[in-house]
Tab-separated table of C-alpha atoms in Angstrom:
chain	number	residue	atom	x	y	z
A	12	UNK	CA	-8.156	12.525	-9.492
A	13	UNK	CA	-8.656	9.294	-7.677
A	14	UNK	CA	-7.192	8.116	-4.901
A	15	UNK	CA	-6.834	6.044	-1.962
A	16	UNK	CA	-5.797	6.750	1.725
A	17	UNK	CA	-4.127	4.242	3.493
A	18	UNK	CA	-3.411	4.528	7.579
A	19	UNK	CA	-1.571	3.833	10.309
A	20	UNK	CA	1.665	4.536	7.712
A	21	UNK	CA	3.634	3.014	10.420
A	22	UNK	CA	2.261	0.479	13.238
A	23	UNK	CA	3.769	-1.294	15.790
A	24	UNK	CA	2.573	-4.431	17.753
A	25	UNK	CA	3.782	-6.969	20.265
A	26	UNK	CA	3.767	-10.540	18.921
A	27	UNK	CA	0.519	-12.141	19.505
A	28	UNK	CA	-1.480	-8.749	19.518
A	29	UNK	CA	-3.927	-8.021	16.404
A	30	UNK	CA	-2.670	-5.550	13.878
A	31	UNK	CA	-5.433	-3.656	11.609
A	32	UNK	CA	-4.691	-1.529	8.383
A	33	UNK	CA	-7.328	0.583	6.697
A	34	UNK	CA	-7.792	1.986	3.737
A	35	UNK	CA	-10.333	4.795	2.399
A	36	UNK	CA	-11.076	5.079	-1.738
A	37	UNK	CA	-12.418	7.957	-3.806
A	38	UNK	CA	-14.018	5.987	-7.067
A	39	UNK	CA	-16.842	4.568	-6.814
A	40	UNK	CA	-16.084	2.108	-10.074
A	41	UNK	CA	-13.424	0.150	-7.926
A	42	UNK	CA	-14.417	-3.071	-7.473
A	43	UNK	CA	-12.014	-5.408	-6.247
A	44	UNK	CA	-9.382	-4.791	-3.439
A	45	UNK	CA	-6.647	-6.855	-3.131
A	46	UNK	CA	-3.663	-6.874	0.025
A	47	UNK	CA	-0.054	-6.947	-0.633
A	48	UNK	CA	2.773	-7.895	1.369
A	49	UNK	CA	5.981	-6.485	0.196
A	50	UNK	CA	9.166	-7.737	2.130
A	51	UNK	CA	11.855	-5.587	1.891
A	52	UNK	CA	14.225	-5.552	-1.256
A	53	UNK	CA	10.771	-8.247	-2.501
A	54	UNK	CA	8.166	-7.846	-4.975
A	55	UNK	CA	4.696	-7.216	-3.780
A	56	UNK	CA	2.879	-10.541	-3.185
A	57	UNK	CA	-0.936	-10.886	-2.958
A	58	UNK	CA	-1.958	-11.952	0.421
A	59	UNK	CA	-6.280	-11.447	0.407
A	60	UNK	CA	-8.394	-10.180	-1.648
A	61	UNK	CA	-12.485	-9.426	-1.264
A	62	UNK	CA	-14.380	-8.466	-4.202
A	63	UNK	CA	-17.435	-5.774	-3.920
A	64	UNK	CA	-20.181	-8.307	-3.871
A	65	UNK	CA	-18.575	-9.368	-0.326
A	66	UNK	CA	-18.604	-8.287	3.055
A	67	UNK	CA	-15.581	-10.007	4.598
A	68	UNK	CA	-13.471	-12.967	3.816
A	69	UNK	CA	-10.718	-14.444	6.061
A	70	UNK	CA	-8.010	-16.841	5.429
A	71	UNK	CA	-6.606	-18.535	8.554
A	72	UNK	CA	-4.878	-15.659	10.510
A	73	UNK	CA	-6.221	-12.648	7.473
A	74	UNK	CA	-8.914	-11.105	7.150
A	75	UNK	CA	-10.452	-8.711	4.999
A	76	UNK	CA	-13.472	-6.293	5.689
A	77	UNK	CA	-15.247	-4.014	2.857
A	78	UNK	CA	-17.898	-1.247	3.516
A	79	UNK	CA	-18.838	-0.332	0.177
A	80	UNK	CA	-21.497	2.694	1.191
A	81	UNK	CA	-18.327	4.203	3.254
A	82	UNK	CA	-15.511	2.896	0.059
A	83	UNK	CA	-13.576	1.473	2.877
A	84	UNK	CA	-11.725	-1.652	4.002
A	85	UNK	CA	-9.588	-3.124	5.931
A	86	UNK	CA	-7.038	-5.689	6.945
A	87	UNK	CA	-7.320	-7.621	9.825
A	88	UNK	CA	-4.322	-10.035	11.107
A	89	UNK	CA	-4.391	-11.929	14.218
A	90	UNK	CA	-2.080	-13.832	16.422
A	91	UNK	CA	0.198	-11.465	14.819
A	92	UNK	CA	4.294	-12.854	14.445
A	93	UNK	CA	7.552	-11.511	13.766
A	94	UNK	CA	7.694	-12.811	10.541
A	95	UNK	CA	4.463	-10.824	9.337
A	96	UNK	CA	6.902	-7.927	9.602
A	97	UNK	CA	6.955	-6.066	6.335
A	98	UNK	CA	5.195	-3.202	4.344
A	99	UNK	CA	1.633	-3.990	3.319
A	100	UNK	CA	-0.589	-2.297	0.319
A	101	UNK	CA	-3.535	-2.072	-0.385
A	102	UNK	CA	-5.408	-1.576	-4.011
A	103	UNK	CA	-8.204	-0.486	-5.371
A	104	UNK	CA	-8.451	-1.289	-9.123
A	105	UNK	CA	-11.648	-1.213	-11.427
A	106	UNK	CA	-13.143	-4.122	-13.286
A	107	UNK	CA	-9.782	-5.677	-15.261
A	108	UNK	CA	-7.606	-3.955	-13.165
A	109	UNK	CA	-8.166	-0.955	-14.547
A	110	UNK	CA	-6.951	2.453	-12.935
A	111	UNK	CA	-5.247	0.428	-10.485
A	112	UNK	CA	-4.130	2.671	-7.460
A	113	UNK	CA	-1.994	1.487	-4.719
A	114	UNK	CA	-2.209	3.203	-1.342
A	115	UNK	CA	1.465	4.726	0.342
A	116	UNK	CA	1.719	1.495	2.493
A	117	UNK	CA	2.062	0.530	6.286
A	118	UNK	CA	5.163	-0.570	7.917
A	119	UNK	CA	4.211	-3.455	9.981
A	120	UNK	CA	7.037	-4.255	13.391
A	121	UNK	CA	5.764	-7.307	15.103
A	122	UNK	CA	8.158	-7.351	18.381
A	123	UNK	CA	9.393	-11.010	19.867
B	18	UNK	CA	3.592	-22.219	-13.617
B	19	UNK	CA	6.164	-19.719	-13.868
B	20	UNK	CA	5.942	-16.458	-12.847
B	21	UNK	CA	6.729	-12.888	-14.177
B	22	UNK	CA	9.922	-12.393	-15.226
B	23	UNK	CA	12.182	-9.153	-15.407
B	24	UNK	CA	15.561	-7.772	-16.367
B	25	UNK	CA	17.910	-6.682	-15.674
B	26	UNK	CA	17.814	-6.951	-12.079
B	27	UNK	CA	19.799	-3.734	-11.393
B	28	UNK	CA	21.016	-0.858	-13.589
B	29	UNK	CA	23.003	1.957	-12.598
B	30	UNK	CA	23.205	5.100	-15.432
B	31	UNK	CA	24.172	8.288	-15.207
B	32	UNK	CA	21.487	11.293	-15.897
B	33	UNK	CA	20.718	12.020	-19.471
B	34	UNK	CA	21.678	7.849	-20.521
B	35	UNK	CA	18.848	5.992	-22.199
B	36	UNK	CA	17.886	2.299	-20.469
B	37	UNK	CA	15.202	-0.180	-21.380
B	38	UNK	CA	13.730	-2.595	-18.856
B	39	UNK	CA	12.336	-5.680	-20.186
B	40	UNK	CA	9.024	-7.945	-18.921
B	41	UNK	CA	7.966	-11.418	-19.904
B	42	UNK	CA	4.270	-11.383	-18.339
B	43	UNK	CA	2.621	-15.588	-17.234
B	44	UNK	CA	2.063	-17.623	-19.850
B	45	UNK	CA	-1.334	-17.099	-21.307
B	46	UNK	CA	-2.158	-13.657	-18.657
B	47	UNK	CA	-3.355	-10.876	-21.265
B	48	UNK	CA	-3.021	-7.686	-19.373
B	49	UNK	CA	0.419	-6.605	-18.634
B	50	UNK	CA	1.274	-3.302	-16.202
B	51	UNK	CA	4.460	-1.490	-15.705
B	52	UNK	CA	4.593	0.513	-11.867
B	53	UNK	CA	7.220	2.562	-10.857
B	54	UNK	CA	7.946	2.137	-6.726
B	55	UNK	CA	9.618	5.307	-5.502
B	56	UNK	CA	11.466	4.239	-1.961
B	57	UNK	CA	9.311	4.186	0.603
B	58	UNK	CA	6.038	4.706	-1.690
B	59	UNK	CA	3.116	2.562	-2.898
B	60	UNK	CA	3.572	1.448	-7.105
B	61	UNK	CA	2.673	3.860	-9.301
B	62	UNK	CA	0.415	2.512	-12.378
B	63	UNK	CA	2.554	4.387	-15.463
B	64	UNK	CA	1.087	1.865	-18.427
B	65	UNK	CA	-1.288	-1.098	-18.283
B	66	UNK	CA	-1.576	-3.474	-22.268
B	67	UNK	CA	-4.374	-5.462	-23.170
B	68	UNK	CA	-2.557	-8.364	-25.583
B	69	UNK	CA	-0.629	-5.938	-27.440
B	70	UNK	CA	-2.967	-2.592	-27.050
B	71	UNK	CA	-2.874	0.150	-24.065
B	72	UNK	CA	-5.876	0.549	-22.278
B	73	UNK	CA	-4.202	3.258	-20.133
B	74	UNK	CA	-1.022	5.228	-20.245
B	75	UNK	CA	-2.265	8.495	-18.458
B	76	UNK	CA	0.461	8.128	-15.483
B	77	UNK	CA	3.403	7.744	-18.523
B	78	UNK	CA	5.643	10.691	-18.624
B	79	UNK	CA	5.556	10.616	-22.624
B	80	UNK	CA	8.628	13.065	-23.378
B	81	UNK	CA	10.873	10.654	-21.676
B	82	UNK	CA	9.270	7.165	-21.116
B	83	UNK	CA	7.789	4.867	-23.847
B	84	UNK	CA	6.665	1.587	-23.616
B	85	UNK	CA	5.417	-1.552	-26.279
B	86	UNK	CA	4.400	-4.508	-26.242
B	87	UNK	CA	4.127	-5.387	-30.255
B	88	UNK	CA	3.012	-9.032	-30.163
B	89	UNK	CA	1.017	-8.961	-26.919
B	90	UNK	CA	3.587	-10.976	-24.679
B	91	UNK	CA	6.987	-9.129	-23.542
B	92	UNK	CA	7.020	-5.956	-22.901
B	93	UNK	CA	9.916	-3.206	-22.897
B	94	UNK	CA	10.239	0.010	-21.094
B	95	UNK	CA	12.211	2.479	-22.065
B	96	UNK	CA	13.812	5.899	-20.194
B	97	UNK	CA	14.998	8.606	-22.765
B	98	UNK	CA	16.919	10.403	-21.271
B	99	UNK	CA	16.639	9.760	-17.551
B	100	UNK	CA	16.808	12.117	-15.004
B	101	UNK	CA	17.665	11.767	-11.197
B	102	UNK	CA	14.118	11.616	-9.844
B	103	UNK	CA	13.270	8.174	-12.134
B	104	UNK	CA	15.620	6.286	-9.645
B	105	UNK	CA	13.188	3.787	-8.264
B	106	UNK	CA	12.147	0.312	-8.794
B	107	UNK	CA	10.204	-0.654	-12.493
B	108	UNK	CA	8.125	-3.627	-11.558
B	109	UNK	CA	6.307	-5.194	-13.980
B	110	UNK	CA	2.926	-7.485	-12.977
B	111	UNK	CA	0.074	-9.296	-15.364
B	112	UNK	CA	-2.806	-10.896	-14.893
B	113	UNK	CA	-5.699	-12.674	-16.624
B	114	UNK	CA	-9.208	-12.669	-16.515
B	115	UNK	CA	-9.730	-16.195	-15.718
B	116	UNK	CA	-7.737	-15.846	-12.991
B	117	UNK	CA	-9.952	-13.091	-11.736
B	118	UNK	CA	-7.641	-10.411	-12.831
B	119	UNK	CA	-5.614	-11.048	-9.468
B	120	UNK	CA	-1.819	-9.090	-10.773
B	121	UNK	CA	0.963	-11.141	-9.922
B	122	UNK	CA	4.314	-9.153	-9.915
B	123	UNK	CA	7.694	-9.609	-11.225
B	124	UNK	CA	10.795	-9.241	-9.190
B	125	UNK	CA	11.617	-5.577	-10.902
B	126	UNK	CA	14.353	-3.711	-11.689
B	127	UNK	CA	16.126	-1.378	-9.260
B	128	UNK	CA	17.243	1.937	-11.377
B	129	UNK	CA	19.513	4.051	-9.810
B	130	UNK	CA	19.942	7.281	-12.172
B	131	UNK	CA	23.641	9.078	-11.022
């Protein structure tokens, strides 16, 4: 079936140090891909989202990068601090959200 | 505008008890999904509605879990019987195609199954 890969499934960073999170898909109909941020004991909240007819889109400190041809993207945060601590997901639904399938997650640690 | 809402927050039953979760999607948001989050896993899609029709339920364990949505704006989810391994959290998101089918999620229900 499909599916989608997410990695590191645990990443570490010192505050002010760039974190990246990537995630591989399988089907080739998937054309939207939004990032969550889920806090702990939270519900997921929607943090960026790029849409296939894009390349990248970024949104102050977030930024999002698609290669369609590879059915990969990634998240990109900057200037990275404590409070962006949490577990992020990515998605990978089809046209109405559709076969929406979430990848594992990664636990962010931003250290003071 | 209000978000999703869900109850009950938390239920605790033991093995073999029946439970129903229950989801009032955003105002006006035609597709509704149910997801089932594990500890320490991504959601799981188990049932997505269009108004009051489902467009996919392949993920639904159908001998135990059912699901409606009969005027195509709550939604209920019911576990009969539950076993130990459908402890998890039953979160409940919607979205709308005007608003670029972006799925905004309700707070869920933590099930712990004894």
């Amino acid at each position: 079936g499909e599916n989608v890969e997410q990695h590191p499934s645990t990443l570490s960073v010192q505050e002010g140090d760039s974190a990246v999170i990537k995630c591989t898909y399988s089907d080739s109909a998937s054309n939207y891909f939004p990032w969550y941020k889920q806090e702990l004991g939270k519900r997921p909240q929607l943090i960026i989202d790029i849409r296939s007819n894009v390349g990248e889109k970024k949104d102050q400190r977030i930024a999002v990068t698609l290669n369609k041809t590879a059915k990969h993207f990634s998240l990109h945060i900057t200037e990275t601090q404590p409070e962006d601590s949490a577990v992020y997901f990515c998605a990978a639904p089809r046209t109405g959200g559709f076969k929406t399938i979430f990848g594992a997650g990664t636990r962010l640690f931003v250290k003071a | 505008e209000a978000g999703v809402a869900q109850s009950p927050r938390y239920k605790i039953i033991e093995k073999r008890q029946s439970v129903a979760f229950w989801c009032n999607p955003i105002s006006g948001h035609a597709t509704l999904y149910w997801y089932q989050q594990i500890l320490g896993q991504g959601p799981k899609l188990l049932i997505q509605f269009q108004n009051n029709g489902v467009v996919d339920d392949s993920q639904l364990p159908k001998d135990r879990f059912s699901a409606e949505r009969l005027k195509g704006v709550d939604s209920t989810l019911k576990i009969q019987p539950a076993k130990l391994e459908d402890s998890a959290v039953y979160l409940c998101a919607s979205s709308s195609r005007l608003a670029g089918n972006t799925q905004y999620f309700g707070p869920g229900t933590r099930l712990t199954v004894l």
